[in-house]
Amino acid sequence: MKQNRFLLTAVLTLTLVAHPAFASSASLPWKTWQDSHFTQAKKEQRFILLDLEAVWCHWCHVMEQKTYSDPRVAALIAKHYIPVKVDQDARPDLGKRYEDYGWPATIVFDADGREIVKLRGYIAPERMISILEAIVKDPSPIRYFDYLRDNPIEISSEAALSAENREELTGRFYRTHDFKVGGLHQEQKFMDRDSVELALSLGQAGDTRAAQMARQTLDGALNLIDPAWGGAYQYSTDGDWNHHHFEKIMSVQSDYLRLYANAWRATQDARYLTAAKSIRYYVKNFLTSHEGVFYVSQDADLVQGEHSEDYFKLDDASRRALGVPRVDKHVYSRENGWMISALAALAQTGADDAELQEAITAARWTEKNRGLPGGGFRHDAKDSAGPYLDDNLAMARAYLALYVASADRQWLIKSHRTADFIAKYFKADKGGYLTSVRRGKLMPRPNVDENIQTARLFNALSHYTGRKDFRKRAEHAMRYLVTDEIATYRRTEPGILLADREMRSDPVHITVVGPKGDANALALYQRALAYPQNYRRIEWWDRKEGKLPNADVAYPKLTKAAAFICTDKICSSPIYEADEIARTIVRLSKADSPS
């Protein structure tokens, strides 16, 4: 037994072996993911082979064409395995569970649901044959180092980082930055959302090193913008920003659009606003349906399985003469929530009111066609599992972003209804929120990135609504995140630092008081939206609408529109001129600081 286990371990470390391409692997009896497969596997003494792929993924196409089309591989699978193929975008629960293995991810289970092996990336036919044969000879699971899975963890009773862990994560934040070219200090270069957002926030607070980090990464990532069509490529290899992987997925488009819009507010660098508009242009022209909702991704390959570097060097007309890479036209709540939030952020730059209208159109369609009773959302038109936290989190955040951008209270009401749905159905017993409602063979777990965004959402809603239960829900997510083993598990955790930083202070609160039809009130509100910090509470109070949702400040009755700014300890006098808002914030911040 030990000898066979050594054989399998050795096989897993072999270098990739080149092999001629074969025809399609359509002859393989691929199935969708179902728990009933485990019953079948036990009855037939088989294993389950899960091919977790992405529609846009080049190496997934190569795996399909070369490995699974090899008749020797197909024969082994047919004899000993139940083959299951899943698009990770269609199943956020499986995607979150195995995201560290990249795409394609290959996981082999025994009939009891135990993971025998977990494999990352493309596997050439010869190597796959060796792996499949070794599993049949010895099906005992490979022991992977997974501290969070294999060790009992006591969830923290506190909702804030310890001073020691805060110092450690802060150090990691600076140490993992590449001060030569920007981005994380690694071979793959991309704009890490939480790192850039934290760097922008710290830079606004006077941290010059963090400001430099933000600018380096934002500048570097400009090289990922497609010069012909707009939109952002997924990442670059070789430790620089010039070796592109050409897939364009919605998570990247929405994150980059929002980050560049926010960076423009912070820096007034015109290049960042141009980049945001370029991404919006691409999404509008390639990833938007005729109904105004958003698709999932565009493939990296014009011909699946063949590198397209030369193709993406061409201009628009030359590309179109050859054809256009495939677009995944599924419409998921999650992707629409992401892009709604991004467009709402772009609308806050004052660039174009059409951006806000595009976001509202998508929000209304998603609610009508993907909404569930109680304010929740399913993923697709029909789901084989779920609901998923990712969809509901994305839509709750999108609604809140629409409320800030438009001052229309209906969006705040919708946001806290979806947040209530999250609290009701996704809450884990001891701390954090689970990826899925579904209880099956693979039980759902909390995901760090989802819980960062959940904590930040609930904390923001606690300030906008005044509801104390939202604060408690944020603390429930934080108890999971600040647990020692979780907070320090990955090499850097800027998102946990962001959530912790926000939980420990009140956002800057800017309120415009005046009729919604008043031109000066509108000018004041637009200037308030331009305030560069992301951790902020911005509202427009028209007395005809009744009290503010969280009426925690008493504003005087005035004869004309005015803005009021409150920080942790002090509020301003009425501000009548839009240009005075930024100067007042600086003055109050200094007065708020300890002497």
Coordinates of C-alpha atoms in Angstrom, one line a residue:
M1 CA 0.0 0.0 0.0
K2 CA 2.8 2.5 0.9
Q3 CA 4.6 1.6 -2.3
N4 CA 1.6 2.4 -4.4
R5 CA 1.0 5.6 -2.5
F6 CA 4.6 6.6 -3.2
L7 CA 4.0 5.8 -6.9
L8 CA 1.0 8.1 -7.1
T9 CA 2.8 10.9 -5.3
A10 CA 5.7 10.6 -7.8
V11 CA 3.3 10.7 -10.7
L12 CA 1.7 13.9 -9.4
T13 CA 5.1 15.6 -9.6
L14 CA 6.0 14.6 -13.2
T15 CA 6.6 17.4 -15.7
L16 CA 4.0 17.8 -18.5
V17 CA 4.3 15.5 -21.5
A18 CA 3.5 16.8 -25.0
H19 CA 1.0 14.8 -26.9
P20 CA -0.7 15.2 -30.3
A21 CA -4.1 16.8 -30.3
F22 CA -7.1 14.5 -30.7
A23 CA -10.7 15.1 -31.8
S24 CA -13.4 16.2 -29.4
S25 CA -14.0 14.3 -26.2
A26 CA -17.7 14.4 -26.7
S27 CA -17.8 10.6 -26.6
L28 CA -17.0 10.7 -22.9
P29 CA -20.3 10.3 -20.9
W30 CA -19.9 13.5 -19.0
K31 CA -22.4 14.1 -16.2
T32 CA -23.5 17.1 -14.2
W33 CA -22.7 17.2 -10.5
Q34 CA -25.2 15.3 -8.4
D35 CA -25.0 13.6 -5.0
S36 CA -26.6 10.5 -6.6
H37 CA -23.3 9.8 -8.4
F38 CA -21.8 8.8 -5.1
T39 CA -24.5 6.1 -4.7
Q40 CA -23.8 4.9 -8.2
A41 CA -20.0 4.9 -7.5
K42 CA -20.5 2.8 -4.4
K43 CA -22.7 0.3 -6.2
E44 CA -20.4 0.0 -9.2
Q45 CA -17.1 0.3 -7.3
R46 CA -16.1 3.4 -9.2
F47 CA -14.5 6.7 -8.5
I48 CA -15.8 10.1 -9.4
L49 CA -13.6 12.3 -11.6
L50 CA -14.6 16.0 -11.4
D51 CA -13.4 18.2 -14.2
L52 CA -14.0 21.8 -12.9
E53 CA -13.5 24.1 -15.9
A54 CA -14.2 27.6 -17.1
V55 CA -15.9 28.5 -20.4
W56 CA -13.2 31.1 -21.1
C57 CA -10.2 29.1 -20.1
H58 CA -7.5 28.2 -22.7
W59 CA -6.0 25.3 -20.8
C60 CA -9.4 23.8 -20.2
H61 CA -9.9 23.7 -24.0
V62 CA -6.5 22.1 -24.4
M63 CA -7.4 19.5 -21.7
E64 CA -10.6 18.7 -23.5
Q65 CA -8.9 18.3 -26.9
K66 CA -5.7 16.5 -25.9
T67 CA -6.3 14.6 -22.7
Y68 CA -9.9 13.6 -22.5
S69 CA -9.9 12.9 -26.3
D70 CA -7.1 10.4 -25.9
P71 CA -8.7 6.9 -26.3
R72 CA -6.5 5.5 -23.6
V73 CA -7.6 8.1 -21.1
A74 CA -11.2 7.7 -22.2
A75 CA -11.0 3.9 -21.8
L76 CA -9.6 4.1 -18.2
I77 CA -12.4 6.6 -17.3
A78 CA -15.1 4.5 -18.8
K79 CA -13.9 1.4 -16.8
H80 CA -13.2 2.9 -13.4
Y81 CA -14.7 6.4 -13.1
I82 CA -17.9 8.4 -13.3
P83 CA -16.8 11.5 -15.3
V84 CA -18.4 14.8 -14.1
K85 CA -17.8 18.1 -15.9
V86 CA -18.8 21.4 -14.2
D87 CA -18.4 25.0 -15.4
Q88 CA -17.2 26.7 -12.2
D89 CA -19.0 30.0 -13.1
A90 CA -22.3 28.0 -13.1
R91 CA -21.6 26.5 -9.7
P92 CA -20.2 29.1 -7.3
D93 CA -20.2 26.6 -4.4
L94 CA -17.8 24.3 -6.2
G95 CA -15.9 27.2 -7.7
K96 CA -15.2 28.7 -4.3
R97 CA -14.3 25.3 -2.8
Y98 CA -11.6 24.6 -5.3
E99 CA -10.6 28.0 -6.6
D100 CA -7.0 27.6 -5.2
Y101 CA -6.5 24.9 -7.9
G102 CA -7.1 27.2 -10.8
W103 CA -8.9 26.1 -14.0
P104 CA -9.0 23.4 -15.0
A105 CA -9.1 21.8 -11.5
T106 CA -9.3 18.0 -11.4
I107 CA -10.6 16.3 -8.3
V108 CA -11.1 12.6 -7.8
F109 CA -13.4 11.3 -5.1
D110 CA -14.1 7.9 -3.7
A111 CA -17.7 6.7 -3.2
D112 CA -17.8 8.2 0.3
G113 CA -17.0 11.7 -1.0
R114 CA -13.4 11.7 0.2
E115 CA -11.0 13.6 -2.0
I116 CA -8.3 11.2 -3.3
V117 CA -6.3 13.7 -5.3
K118 CA -6.7 17.4 -6.2
L119 CA -4.8 18.5 -9.3
R120 CA -4.1 22.0 -10.7
G121 CA -4.1 23.0 -14.3
Y122 CA -3.5 21.2 -17.5
I123 CA -2.6 17.5 -17.3
A124 CA -1.1 15.8 -20.3
P125 CA -2.5 12.4 -21.4
E126 CA 0.5 10.3 -20.3
R127 CA 0.5 11.9 -16.9
M128 CA -3.3 11.5 -16.6
I129 CA -3.1 7.8 -17.5
S130 CA -0.5 7.3 -14.7
I131 CA -2.6 9.1 -12.2
L132 CA -5.8 7.2 -13.0
E133 CA -4.0 3.8 -12.9
A134 CA -2.3 4.6 -9.6
I135 CA -5.6 5.6 -8.0
V136 CA -7.2 2.2 -9.1
K137 CA -4.2 0.4 -7.5
D138 CA -4.3 2.4 -4.3
P139 CA -7.3 4.6 -3.7
S140 CA -6.2 5.9 -0.3
P141 CA -6.3 9.7 -0.3
I142 CA -3.2 11.8 -0.8
R143 CA -2.6 13.8 2.4
Y144 CA -2.7 17.4 1.5
F145 CA -1.5 20.1 3.9
D146 CA -4.7 21.9 4.6
Y147 CA -4.6 23.4 8.1
L148 CA -8.0 24.9 8.0
R149 CA -9.6 21.7 6.9
D150 CA -7.6 19.2 9.0
N151 CA -7.4 21.0 12.3
P152 CA -10.3 21.9 14.6
I153 CA -10.5 25.7 14.8
E154 CA -12.1 27.6 17.6
I155 CA -13.8 30.6 16.1
S156 CA -12.8 33.9 17.8
S157 CA -15.1 35.4 20.4
E158 CA -13.9 38.8 19.4
A159 CA -15.0 40.8 16.3
A160 CA -11.7 42.7 15.7
L161 CA -8.2 41.7 14.9
S162 CA -5.8 41.3 17.8
A163 CA -3.1 44.0 17.9
E164 CA -0.6 41.3 17.1
N165 CA -2.4 40.0 14.0
R166 CA -3.2 43.6 12.8
E167 CA 0.5 44.4 12.9
E168 CA 1.4 41.1 11.2
L169 CA -1.2 41.6 8.4
T170 CA -0.1 45.2 7.9
G171 CA 3.5 44.1 7.5
R172 CA 2.4 41.5 5.0
F173 CA 0.5 44.1 3.0
Y174 CA 3.6 46.1 2.5
R175 CA 6.0 43.2 2.1
T176 CA 4.0 41.5 -0.6
H177 CA 3.9 44.5 -2.9
D178 CA 6.3 44.7 -5.8
F179 CA 7.9 48.1 -5.5
K180 CA 9.6 47.8 -8.9
V181 CA 6.6 47.4 -11.2
G182 CA 3.5 47.3 -8.9
G183 CA 1.1 44.5 -8.1
L184 CA 1.7 41.6 -5.8
H185 CA 5.3 40.4 -5.7
Q186 CA 4.7 37.3 -7.9
E187 CA 4.9 36.1 -11.5
Q188 CA 1.2 36.8 -12.2
K189 CA 0.4 40.5 -12.4
F190 CA -3.1 41.7 -11.9
M191 CA -4.9 44.3 -9.9
D192 CA -5.7 42.7 -6.6
R193 CA -9.0 44.4 -5.6
D194 CA -8.5 44.5 -1.8
S195 CA -4.9 45.5 -2.0
V196 CA -5.6 48.5 -4.2
E197 CA -8.6 49.6 -2.2
L198 CA -6.7 49.4 1.0
A199 CA -3.7 51.3 -0.5
L200 CA -6.0 54.0 -1.8
S201 CA -7.7 54.3 1.6
L202 CA -4.4 54.6 3.5
G203 CA -3.0 56.9 0.9
Q204 CA -6.0 59.3 1.4
A205 CA -5.2 59.2 5.1
G206 CA -1.7 60.4 4.5
D207 CA 0.3 57.1 4.1
T208 CA 2.6 58.1 1.2
R209 CA 4.0 54.5 0.8
A210 CA 0.5 53.1 0.4
A211 CA -0.3 55.9 -2.1
Q212 CA 2.8 54.9 -4.1
M213 CA 1.7 51.2 -4.0
A214 CA -1.8 52.1 -5.3
R215 CA -0.4 54.3 -8.1
Q216 CA 2.2 51.7 -9.2
T217 CA -0.5 48.9 -9.5
L218 CA -3.1 51.2 -11.1
D219 CA -0.5 52.4 -13.6
G220 CA 0.8 48.8 -14.3
A221 CA -2.7 47.4 -14.9
L222 CA -3.3 50.0 -17.6
N223 CA -1.2 47.7 -19.7
L224 CA -4.0 45.1 -19.4
I225 CA -6.5 47.3 -21.1
D226 CA -7.2 46.0 -24.6
P227 CA -6.3 48.9 -27.0
A228 CA -8.7 47.8 -29.7
W229 CA -11.9 46.8 -27.9
G230 CA -11.4 48.1 -24.4
G231 CA -11.9 45.8 -21.4
A232 CA -9.3 44.3 -19.2
Y233 CA -7.4 41.1 -19.8
Q234 CA -7.3 38.7 -16.8
Y235 CA -3.6 39.0 -15.9
S236 CA 0.0 39.0 -17.2
T237 CA 2.7 36.5 -16.6
D238 CA 6.5 36.7 -16.4
G239 CA 6.5 39.1 -13.5
D240 CA 5.5 42.1 -15.7
W241 CA 2.4 43.6 -17.2
N242 CA 3.2 42.8 -20.9
H243 CA 2.6 39.0 -21.2
H244 CA -1.2 38.9 -21.3
H245 CA -3.7 36.1 -20.8
F246 CA -6.5 37.4 -23.0
E247 CA -9.7 36.1 -21.4
K248 CA -12.1 38.8 -20.2
I249 CA -14.2 37.8 -17.3
M250 CA -16.8 39.8 -15.6
S251 CA -15.2 39.8 -12.2
V252 CA -12.1 41.5 -13.7
Q253 CA -14.2 44.0 -15.7
S254 CA -16.3 45.0 -12.8
D255 CA -13.5 45.2 -10.3
Y256 CA -11.2 47.2 -12.6
L257 CA -14.0 49.6 -13.7
R258 CA -14.9 50.3 -10.1
L259 CA -11.3 50.7 -8.9
Y260 CA -10.4 53.0 -11.7
A261 CA -13.5 55.1 -11.1
N262 CA -12.6 55.3 -7.4
A263 CA -8.9 56.0 -8.2
W264 CA -10.0 59.0 -10.4
R265 CA -11.9 60.4 -7.4
A266 CA -8.8 60.0 -5.3
T267 CA -6.2 61.3 -7.7
Q268 CA -8.0 63.2 -10.5
D269 CA -5.6 61.3 -12.9
A270 CA -7.4 61.4 -16.3
R271 CA -5.9 58.1 -17.3
Y272 CA -7.9 56.3 -14.7
L273 CA -11.2 57.7 -15.8
T274 CA -10.3 56.9 -19.4
A275 CA -9.6 53.3 -18.4
A276 CA -12.9 53.0 -16.5
K277 CA -14.8 54.3 -19.6
S278 CA -12.8 51.9 -21.8
I279 CA -14.0 49.0 -19.7
R280 CA -17.6 50.2 -19.7
Y281 CA -17.4 50.6 -23.5
Y282 CA -16.2 47.0 -23.9
V283 CA -18.8 45.6 -21.6
K284 CA -21.5 47.6 -23.4
N285 CA -20.4 46.3 -26.8
F286 CA -19.5 42.7 -26.0
L287 CA -20.9 41.5 -22.7
T288 CA -24.4 43.2 -22.7
S289 CA -27.6 41.6 -23.9
H290 CA -30.3 43.4 -25.9
E291 CA -32.2 43.6 -22.6
G292 CA -29.4 45.4 -20.9
V293 CA -28.1 42.7 -18.6
F294 CA -24.6 41.4 -18.5
Y295 CA -23.0 38.2 -19.7
V296 CA -20.3 36.2 -18.0
S297 CA -17.1 36.3 -20.0
Q298 CA -15.3 36.3 -23.4
D299 CA -13.0 33.4 -24.3
A300 CA -9.2 33.8 -24.5
D301 CA -9.1 31.8 -27.7
L302 CA -10.5 32.6 -31.2
V303 CA -10.0 28.9 -32.0
Q304 CA -10.4 26.9 -28.8
G305 CA -7.2 25.4 -27.6
E306 CA -5.0 27.6 -29.8
H307 CA -3.1 30.6 -28.4
S308 CA -4.4 33.9 -29.7
E309 CA -1.5 36.3 -29.1
D310 CA -1.2 37.3 -32.7
Y311 CA -5.0 37.8 -33.0
F312 CA -5.1 40.3 -30.1
K313 CA -2.3 42.3 -31.7
L314 CA -4.7 43.2 -34.5
D315 CA -7.0 46.2 -34.7
D316 CA -10.7 46.0 -34.5
A317 CA -11.4 45.5 -38.2
S318 CA -8.7 42.9 -38.7
R319 CA -10.0 40.9 -35.7
R320 CA -13.6 41.0 -36.9
A321 CA -12.5 39.8 -40.3
L322 CA -11.2 36.6 -38.6
G323 CA -14.1 36.3 -36.2
V324 CA -14.8 37.1 -32.5
P325 CA -13.9 34.8 -29.5
R326 CA -16.9 33.1 -27.9
V327 CA -19.0 35.0 -25.3
D328 CA -20.6 33.0 -22.5
K329 CA -24.1 34.4 -22.6
H330 CA -25.4 33.0 -19.4
V331 CA -26.9 35.7 -17.2
Y332 CA -26.1 35.2 -13.5
S333 CA -27.2 37.4 -10.6
R334 CA -23.7 37.5 -9.3
E335 CA -22.1 39.0 -12.4
N336 CA -24.9 41.5 -12.8
G337 CA -24.6 42.6 -9.2
W338 CA -20.8 43.1 -9.8
M339 CA -21.3 45.3 -12.9
I340 CA -24.2 47.2 -11.4
S341 CA -21.9 48.3 -8.5
A342 CA -19.2 49.2 -10.9
L343 CA -21.4 51.3 -13.1
A344 CA -22.8 53.0 -10.0
A345 CA -19.2 53.9 -9.0
L346 CA -18.5 55.3 -12.5
A347 CA -21.8 57.3 -12.3
Q348 CA -20.4 58.9 -9.1
T349 CA -17.6 60.5 -11.1
G350 CA -20.2 62.7 -12.8
A351 CA -19.1 61.3 -16.2
D352 CA -22.4 60.3 -17.7
D353 CA -26.0 59.8 -16.3
A354 CA -26.4 57.0 -18.8
E355 CA -24.1 54.8 -16.7
L356 CA -26.6 55.0 -13.8
Q357 CA -29.5 54.2 -16.1
E358 CA -27.7 51.1 -17.4
A359 CA -27.1 49.9 -13.8
I360 CA -30.8 50.5 -12.9
T361 CA -32.0 48.6 -16.0
A362 CA -29.8 45.6 -15.1
A363 CA -31.0 45.7 -11.5
R364 CA -34.7 45.7 -12.4
W365 CA -34.2 42.8 -14.9
T366 CA -32.2 40.7 -12.4
E367 CA -34.8 41.2 -9.7
K368 CA -37.7 40.3 -12.1
N369 CA -36.0 37.3 -13.6
R370 CA -33.7 36.0 -10.9
G371 CA -35.4 37.1 -7.7
L372 CA -36.6 34.8 -4.9
P373 CA -39.3 35.3 -2.2
G374 CA -37.9 37.2 0.7
G375 CA -35.5 39.4 -1.2
G376 CA -33.1 36.7 -2.3
F377 CA -31.6 35.7 -5.7
R378 CA -31.0 32.5 -7.5
H379 CA -27.9 32.2 -9.7
D380 CA -29.4 31.4 -13.2
A381 CA -32.9 31.0 -14.6
K382 CA -32.9 27.5 -13.1
D383 CA -30.4 26.3 -10.5
S384 CA -29.3 22.7 -9.8
A385 CA -28.2 23.8 -6.4
G386 CA -28.1 27.0 -4.3
P387 CA -29.1 29.7 -3.6
Y388 CA -25.5 30.9 -3.3
L389 CA -24.1 33.6 -1.0
D390 CA -22.2 35.2 -3.9
D391 CA -25.3 36.1 -5.9
N392 CA -27.1 37.6 -2.9
L393 CA -24.1 39.4 -1.6
A394 CA -23.4 40.9 -5.1
M395 CA -27.0 42.1 -5.4
A396 CA -27.2 43.5 -1.9
R397 CA -24.0 45.5 -2.5
A398 CA -25.4 46.6 -5.9
Y399 CA -28.6 47.9 -4.4
L400 CA -26.6 49.9 -1.8
A401 CA -24.4 51.3 -4.5
L402 CA -27.5 52.4 -6.5
Y403 CA -28.8 54.1 -3.4
V404 CA -25.6 56.1 -2.9
A405 CA -25.5 57.1 -6.6
S406 CA -29.1 58.0 -6.9
A407 CA -30.3 58.9 -3.4
D408 CA -33.5 56.9 -4.3
R409 CA -34.6 55.1 -1.1
Q410 CA -36.1 52.1 -2.9
W411 CA -32.6 50.8 -3.5
L412 CA -31.7 51.0 0.2
I413 CA -34.8 49.1 1.1
K414 CA -34.0 46.4 -1.5
S415 CA -30.4 46.2 -0.2
H416 CA -31.4 45.5 3.4
R417 CA -34.1 43.0 2.3
T418 CA -31.5 41.0 0.5
A419 CA -29.1 41.4 3.4
D420 CA -31.9 40.0 5.7
F421 CA -32.1 37.0 3.3
I422 CA -28.4 36.4 3.6
A423 CA -28.6 36.5 7.4
K424 CA -31.5 34.1 7.5
Y425 CA -30.2 31.4 5.1
F426 CA -26.4 31.6 5.0
K427 CA -25.3 32.2 8.6
A428 CA -22.9 29.6 10.0
D429 CA -23.4 28.5 13.6
K430 CA -20.3 29.8 15.2
G431 CA -19.0 32.6 12.9
G432 CA -19.1 33.6 9.3
Y433 CA -21.5 32.9 6.4
L434 CA -21.6 29.8 4.2
T435 CA -21.1 29.7 0.4
S436 CA -24.4 28.0 -0.2
V437 CA -27.7 27.1 1.4
R438 CA -27.5 23.6 -0.1
R439 CA -26.6 20.7 2.2
G440 CA -25.2 17.8 0.2
K441 CA -22.3 15.4 0.0
L442 CA -19.9 18.3 0.1
M443 CA -21.1 20.5 3.0
P444 CA -20.8 24.3 2.4
R445 CA -18.1 26.2 4.2
P446 CA -17.4 29.9 4.8
N447 CA -15.2 31.5 2.3
V448 CA -12.8 34.3 3.3
D449 CA -13.4 36.6 0.4
E450 CA -17.2 36.3 0.7
N451 CA -17.1 37.0 4.4
I452 CA -14.9 40.1 3.9
Q453 CA -17.5 41.5 1.6
T454 CA -20.4 40.4 3.9
A455 CA -18.9 42.0 6.9
R456 CA -18.3 45.3 5.0
L457 CA -21.9 45.2 3.6
F458 CA -23.5 44.6 7.0
N459 CA -21.4 47.3 8.6
A460 CA -22.3 49.8 5.9
L461 CA -26.0 49.0 6.3
S462 CA -25.8 49.4 10.0
H463 CA -24.8 53.1 9.4
Y464 CA -27.3 53.7 6.6
T465 CA -30.3 52.1 8.4
G466 CA -29.4 52.5 12.1
R467 CA -30.3 48.9 12.7
K468 CA -28.2 47.3 15.4
D469 CA -28.8 43.8 14.1
F470 CA -26.8 44.7 11.0
R471 CA -23.8 45.5 13.2
K472 CA -24.2 42.2 15.0
R473 CA -24.3 40.4 11.7
A474 CA -21.1 42.2 10.6
E475 CA -19.5 41.1 13.9
H476 CA -20.5 37.5 13.2
A477 CA -18.6 37.6 9.9
M478 CA -15.6 39.3 11.6
R479 CA -15.4 36.6 14.3
Y480 CA -14.7 34.1 11.5
L481 CA -12.2 36.4 9.7
V482 CA -10.2 37.4 12.7
T483 CA -9.7 33.9 14.1
D484 CA -5.9 33.5 14.2
E485 CA -5.7 30.5 11.9
I486 CA -7.9 32.2 9.2
A487 CA -6.5 35.7 9.4
T488 CA -2.9 34.5 9.0
Y489 CA -3.5 31.6 6.6
R490 CA -2.8 33.3 3.3
R491 CA 0.3 35.3 2.5
T492 CA -1.6 38.6 2.5
E493 CA -5.1 39.7 3.7
P494 CA -5.7 43.3 2.8
G495 CA -9.5 42.6 2.7
I496 CA -9.5 41.6 6.4
L497 CA -7.5 44.7 7.2
L498 CA -10.1 46.8 5.3
A499 CA -13.0 45.2 7.1
D500 CA -11.3 45.6 10.5
R501 CA -10.5 49.2 9.8
E502 CA -14.1 50.0 8.9
M503 CA -15.5 48.2 11.8
R504 CA -13.4 50.3 14.2
S505 CA -14.6 53.7 13.1
D506 CA -17.6 55.5 11.7
P507 CA -17.6 56.6 8.0
V508 CA -17.5 60.2 7.1
H509 CA -21.1 61.2 6.9
I510 CA -22.2 63.8 4.3
T511 CA -25.9 64.8 4.1
V512 CA -27.4 67.2 1.6
V513 CA -30.6 68.8 2.9
G514 CA -32.9 70.3 0.3
P515 CA -35.5 69.4 -2.3
K516 CA -34.6 66.8 -4.9
G517 CA -35.5 69.3 -7.7
D518 CA -33.3 72.0 -6.4
A519 CA -30.3 72.7 -8.7
N520 CA -28.0 73.8 -5.8
A521 CA -28.9 70.7 -3.8
L522 CA -28.0 68.5 -6.8
A523 CA -24.7 70.3 -7.2
L524 CA -23.9 69.7 -3.5
Y525 CA -24.8 66.0 -3.8
Q526 CA -22.7 65.5 -6.9
R527 CA -19.7 67.1 -5.1
A528 CA -20.4 64.9 -2.1
L529 CA -20.2 61.8 -4.4
A530 CA -16.8 63.0 -5.5
Y531 CA -15.4 62.6 -2.0
P532 CA -12.5 60.2 -2.6
Q533 CA -12.7 57.9 0.5
N534 CA -14.7 54.7 -0.2
Y535 CA -15.7 54.3 3.5
R536 CA -18.4 57.0 3.6
R537 CA -22.1 57.5 4.2
I538 CA -23.7 59.9 1.7
E539 CA -27.4 60.8 1.7
W540 CA -29.8 63.4 0.3
W541 CA -32.6 64.4 2.6
D542 CA -35.7 65.9 1.0
R543 CA -38.0 66.6 3.9
K544 CA -41.0 65.6 1.8
E545 CA -39.8 62.0 1.9
G546 CA -40.0 61.9 5.7
K547 CA -37.2 61.1 8.0
L548 CA -33.9 59.7 6.9
P549 CA -33.6 55.9 7.3
N550 CA -31.1 56.5 10.1
A551 CA -32.1 59.9 11.6
D552 CA -29.1 60.1 14.0
V553 CA -28.4 63.8 13.3
A554 CA -30.8 66.7 13.8
Y555 CA -30.5 69.1 10.9
P556 CA -31.8 72.7 11.2
K557 CA -34.5 74.0 8.8
L558 CA -32.9 76.3 6.3
T559 CA -34.2 78.5 3.5
K560 CA -31.9 77.0 0.9
A561 CA -30.1 73.8 0.2
A562 CA -27.1 72.9 2.3
A563 CA -24.7 70.1 3.0
F564 CA -23.5 68.9 6.5
I565 CA -20.5 66.8 7.2
C566 CA -20.0 64.7 10.3
T567 CA -16.9 62.8 11.3
D568 CA -16.5 60.6 14.4
K569 CA -16.7 63.5 16.9
I570 CA -17.7 66.7 15.1
C571 CA -20.3 68.0 12.6
S572 CA -19.9 71.0 10.3
S573 CA -22.0 74.2 10.0
P574 CA -24.2 74.3 6.9
I575 CA -22.2 74.3 3.6
Y576 CA -23.9 76.2 0.8
E577 CA -21.2 76.0 -1.9
A578 CA -20.2 72.7 -3.5
D579 CA -16.5 73.6 -3.6
E580 CA -16.4 74.0 0.2
I581 CA -17.2 70.3 0.8
A582 CA -13.7 69.0 0.3
R583 CA -12.1 71.8 2.3
T584 CA -14.5 71.2 5.2
I585 CA -13.7 67.5 5.3
V586 CA -10.0 68.2 5.6
R587 CA -10.6 70.8 8.3
L588 CA -12.9 68.5 10.3
S589 CA -10.5 65.5 9.9
K590 CA -7.7 67.6 11.5
A591 CA -9.9 68.7 14.3
D592 CA -11.0 65.0 14.8
S593 CA -7.4 63.8 15.1
P594 CA -5.9 63.4 18.6
S595 CA -3.4 66.1 19.5

